[in-house]
mmCIF file of C-alpha atoms in Angstrom:
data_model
loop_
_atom_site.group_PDB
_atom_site.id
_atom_site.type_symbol
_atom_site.label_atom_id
_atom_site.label_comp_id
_atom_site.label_asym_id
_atom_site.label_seq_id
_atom_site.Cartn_x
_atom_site.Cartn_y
_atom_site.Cartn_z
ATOM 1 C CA UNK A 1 33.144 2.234 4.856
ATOM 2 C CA UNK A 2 31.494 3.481 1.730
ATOM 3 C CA UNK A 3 28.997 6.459 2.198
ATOM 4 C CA UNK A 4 25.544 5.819 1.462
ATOM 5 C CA UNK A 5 22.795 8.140 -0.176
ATOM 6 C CA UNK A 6 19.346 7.942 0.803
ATOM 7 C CA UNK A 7 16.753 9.184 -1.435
ATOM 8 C CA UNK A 8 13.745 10.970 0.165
ATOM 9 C CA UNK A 9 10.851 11.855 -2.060
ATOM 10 C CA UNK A 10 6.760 12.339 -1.330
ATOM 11 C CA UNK A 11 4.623 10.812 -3.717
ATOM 12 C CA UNK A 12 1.908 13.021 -3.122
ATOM 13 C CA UNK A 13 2.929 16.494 -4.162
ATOM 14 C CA UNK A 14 0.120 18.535 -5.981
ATOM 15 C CA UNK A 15 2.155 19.429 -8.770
ATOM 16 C CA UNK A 16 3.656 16.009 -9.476
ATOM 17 C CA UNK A 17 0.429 14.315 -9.128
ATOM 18 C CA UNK A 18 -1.148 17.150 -12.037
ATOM 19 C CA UNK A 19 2.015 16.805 -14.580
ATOM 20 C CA UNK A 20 1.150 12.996 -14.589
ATOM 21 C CA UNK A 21 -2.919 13.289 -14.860
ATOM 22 C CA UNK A 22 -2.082 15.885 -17.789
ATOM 23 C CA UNK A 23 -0.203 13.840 -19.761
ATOM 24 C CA UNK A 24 -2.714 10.624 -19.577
ATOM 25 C CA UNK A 25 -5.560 13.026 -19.969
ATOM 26 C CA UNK A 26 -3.434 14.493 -23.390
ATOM 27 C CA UNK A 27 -4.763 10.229 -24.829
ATOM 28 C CA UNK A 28 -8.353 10.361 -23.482
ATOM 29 C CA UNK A 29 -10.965 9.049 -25.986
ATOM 30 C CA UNK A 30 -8.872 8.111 -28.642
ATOM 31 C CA UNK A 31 -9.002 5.488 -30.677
ATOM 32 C CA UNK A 32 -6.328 2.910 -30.954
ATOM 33 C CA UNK A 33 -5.462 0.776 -34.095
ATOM 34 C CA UNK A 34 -4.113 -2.933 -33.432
ATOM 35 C CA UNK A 35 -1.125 -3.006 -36.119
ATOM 36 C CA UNK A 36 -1.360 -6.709 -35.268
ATOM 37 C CA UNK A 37 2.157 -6.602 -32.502
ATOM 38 C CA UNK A 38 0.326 -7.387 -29.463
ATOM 39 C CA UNK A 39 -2.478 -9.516 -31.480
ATOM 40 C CA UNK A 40 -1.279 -10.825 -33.871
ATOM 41 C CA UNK A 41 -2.851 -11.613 -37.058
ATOM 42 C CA UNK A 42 0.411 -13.350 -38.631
ATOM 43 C CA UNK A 43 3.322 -14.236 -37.998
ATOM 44 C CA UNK A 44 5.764 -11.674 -38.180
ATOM 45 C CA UNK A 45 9.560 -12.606 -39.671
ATOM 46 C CA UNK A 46 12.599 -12.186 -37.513
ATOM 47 C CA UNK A 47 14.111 -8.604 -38.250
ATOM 48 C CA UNK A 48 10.469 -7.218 -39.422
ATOM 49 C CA UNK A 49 8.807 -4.430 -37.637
ATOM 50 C CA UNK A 50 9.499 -2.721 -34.431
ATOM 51 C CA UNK A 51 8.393 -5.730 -32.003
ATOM 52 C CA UNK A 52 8.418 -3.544 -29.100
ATOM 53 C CA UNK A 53 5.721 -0.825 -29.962
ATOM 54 C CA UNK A 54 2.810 1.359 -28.960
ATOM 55 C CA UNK A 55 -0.397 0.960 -30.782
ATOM 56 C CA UNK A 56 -0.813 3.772 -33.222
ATOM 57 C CA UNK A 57 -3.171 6.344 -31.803
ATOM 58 C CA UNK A 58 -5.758 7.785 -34.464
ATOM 59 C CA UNK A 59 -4.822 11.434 -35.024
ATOM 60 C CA UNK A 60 -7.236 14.133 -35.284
ATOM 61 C CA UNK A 61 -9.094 16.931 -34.011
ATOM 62 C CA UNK A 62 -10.089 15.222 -30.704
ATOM 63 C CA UNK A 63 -5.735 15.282 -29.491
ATOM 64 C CA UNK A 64 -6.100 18.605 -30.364
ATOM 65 C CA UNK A 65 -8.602 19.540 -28.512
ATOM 66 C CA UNK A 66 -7.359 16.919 -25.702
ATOM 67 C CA UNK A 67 -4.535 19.193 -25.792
ATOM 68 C CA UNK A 68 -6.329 22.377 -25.784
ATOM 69 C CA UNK A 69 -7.837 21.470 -22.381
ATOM 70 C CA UNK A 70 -4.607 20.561 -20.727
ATOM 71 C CA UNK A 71 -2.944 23.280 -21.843
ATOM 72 C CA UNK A 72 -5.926 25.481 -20.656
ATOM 73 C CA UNK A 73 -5.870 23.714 -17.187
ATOM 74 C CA UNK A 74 -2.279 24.906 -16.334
ATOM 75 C CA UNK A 75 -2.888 28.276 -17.824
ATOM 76 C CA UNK A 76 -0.499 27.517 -20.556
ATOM 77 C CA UNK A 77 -1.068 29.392 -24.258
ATOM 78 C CA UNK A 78 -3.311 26.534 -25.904
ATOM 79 C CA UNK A 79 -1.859 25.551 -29.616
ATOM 80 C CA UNK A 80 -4.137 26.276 -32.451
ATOM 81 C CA UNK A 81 -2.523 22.724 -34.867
ATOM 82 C CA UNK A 82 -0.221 20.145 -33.147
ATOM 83 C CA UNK A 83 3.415 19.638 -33.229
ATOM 84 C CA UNK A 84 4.733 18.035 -35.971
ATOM 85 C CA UNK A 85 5.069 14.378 -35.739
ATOM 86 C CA UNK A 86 2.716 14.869 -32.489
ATOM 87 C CA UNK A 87 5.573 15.276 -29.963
ATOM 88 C CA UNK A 88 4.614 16.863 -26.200
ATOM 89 C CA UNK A 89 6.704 17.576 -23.887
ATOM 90 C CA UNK A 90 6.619 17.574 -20.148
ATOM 91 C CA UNK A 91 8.851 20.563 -18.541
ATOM 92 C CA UNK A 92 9.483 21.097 -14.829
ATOM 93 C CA UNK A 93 12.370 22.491 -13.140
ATOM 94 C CA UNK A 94 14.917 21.486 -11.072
ATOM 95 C CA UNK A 95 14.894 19.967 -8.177
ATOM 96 C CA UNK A 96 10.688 19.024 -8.183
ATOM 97 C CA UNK A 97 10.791 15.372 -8.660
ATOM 98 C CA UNK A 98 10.962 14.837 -12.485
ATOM 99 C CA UNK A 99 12.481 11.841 -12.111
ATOM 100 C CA UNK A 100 9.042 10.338 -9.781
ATOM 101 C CA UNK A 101 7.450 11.898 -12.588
ATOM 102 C CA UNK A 102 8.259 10.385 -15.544
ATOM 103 C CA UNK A 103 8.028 7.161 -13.782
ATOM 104 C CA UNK A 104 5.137 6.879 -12.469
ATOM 105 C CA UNK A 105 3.674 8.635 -16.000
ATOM 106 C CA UNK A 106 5.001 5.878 -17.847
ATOM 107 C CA UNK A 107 3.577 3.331 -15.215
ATOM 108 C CA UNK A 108 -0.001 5.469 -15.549
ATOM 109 C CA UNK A 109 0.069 5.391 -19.656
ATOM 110 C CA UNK A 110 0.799 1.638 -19.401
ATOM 111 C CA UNK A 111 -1.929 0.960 -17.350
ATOM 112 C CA UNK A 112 -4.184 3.179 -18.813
ATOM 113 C CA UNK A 113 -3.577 2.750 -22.617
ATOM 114 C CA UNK A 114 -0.784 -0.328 -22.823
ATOM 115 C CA UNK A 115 1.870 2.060 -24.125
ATOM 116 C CA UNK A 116 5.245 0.536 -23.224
ATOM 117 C CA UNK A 117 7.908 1.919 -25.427
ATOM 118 C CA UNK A 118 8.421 5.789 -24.324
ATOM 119 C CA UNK A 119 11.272 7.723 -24.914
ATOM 120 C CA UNK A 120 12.662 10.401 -22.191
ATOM 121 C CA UNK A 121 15.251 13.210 -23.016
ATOM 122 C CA UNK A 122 17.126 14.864 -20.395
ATOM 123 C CA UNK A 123 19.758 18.128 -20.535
ATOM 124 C CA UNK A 124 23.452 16.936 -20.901
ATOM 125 C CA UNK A 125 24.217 19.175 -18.086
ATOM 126 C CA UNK A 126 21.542 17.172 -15.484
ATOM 127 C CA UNK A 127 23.492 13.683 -16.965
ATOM 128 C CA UNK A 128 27.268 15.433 -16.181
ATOM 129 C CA UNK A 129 26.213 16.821 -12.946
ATOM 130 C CA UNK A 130 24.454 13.327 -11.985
ATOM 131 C CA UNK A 131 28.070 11.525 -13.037
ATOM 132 C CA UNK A 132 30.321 14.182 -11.426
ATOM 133 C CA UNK A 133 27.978 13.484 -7.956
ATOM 134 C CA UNK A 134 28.702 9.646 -8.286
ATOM 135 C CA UNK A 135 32.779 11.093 -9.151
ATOM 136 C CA UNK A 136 32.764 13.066 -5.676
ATOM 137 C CA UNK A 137 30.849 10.362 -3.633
ATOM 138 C CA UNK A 138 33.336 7.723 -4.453
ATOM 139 C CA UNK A 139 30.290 5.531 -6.059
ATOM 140 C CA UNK A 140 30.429 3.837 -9.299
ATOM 141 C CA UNK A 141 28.703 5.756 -12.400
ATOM 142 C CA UNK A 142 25.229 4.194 -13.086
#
């Protein structure tokens, strides 16, 4: 009989719930262009454009200082220009529900701005150790 795992979590953790209000709070009160995707205003050609996008989001001074304050908020050394290419990152260690995390962010910046293409990096190690877990538990890699 094959060993099952069961997953315990709480979705209610202090430090979860402030990762994910940071990062929707990073978008507040910008303005979004409609590059025509979602409404369009012509018909688009097989092959053309990225059909699965997020609006564009008008850079300027207020994701800076959007930024600012977040950073600020979890006593973090607030950045005087933004990254280039405006990529953030969200860091936590292991073992404190990053996984919950990005989830329900992603569910929380769809809801609250539409985004719905995101992109999540994780260490090579995490992946390996994740794969040599399903190796030792007999299960079948995901």
């Amino acid at each position: 009989m094959p060993k099952r795992i069961i997953f315990q979590f709480e979705d209610d953790l202090d430090y979860q719930i402030q990762a994910i209000h940071s990062t929707v709070e990073l978008f507040r009160g910008l303005s979004r262009h409609v590059d025509g995707i979602y409404r369009p205003s012509r018909t688009r050609k097989f092959g053309e454009g990225d059909p699965v996008r997020n609006n564009d989001i008008v850079v300027g001074s207020r994701l800076l200082e959007n930024l600012r304050k977040v950073q600020l908020a979890n006593g973090l050394f607030a950045d005087n220009v933004l990254a280039e290419g405006n990529n953030f990152t969200v860091e936590m260690e292991t073992g404190t529900g990053k996984t919950y995390v990005y989830l329900r962010t992603l569910l929380e910046l769809y809801q609250e701005y539409g985004f719905r293409k995101f992109m999540i990096v994780v260490p090579s190690i995490a992946i390996r150790k994740g794969v040599m877990l399903h190796m030792i538990m007999g299960l079948e890699p995901m």
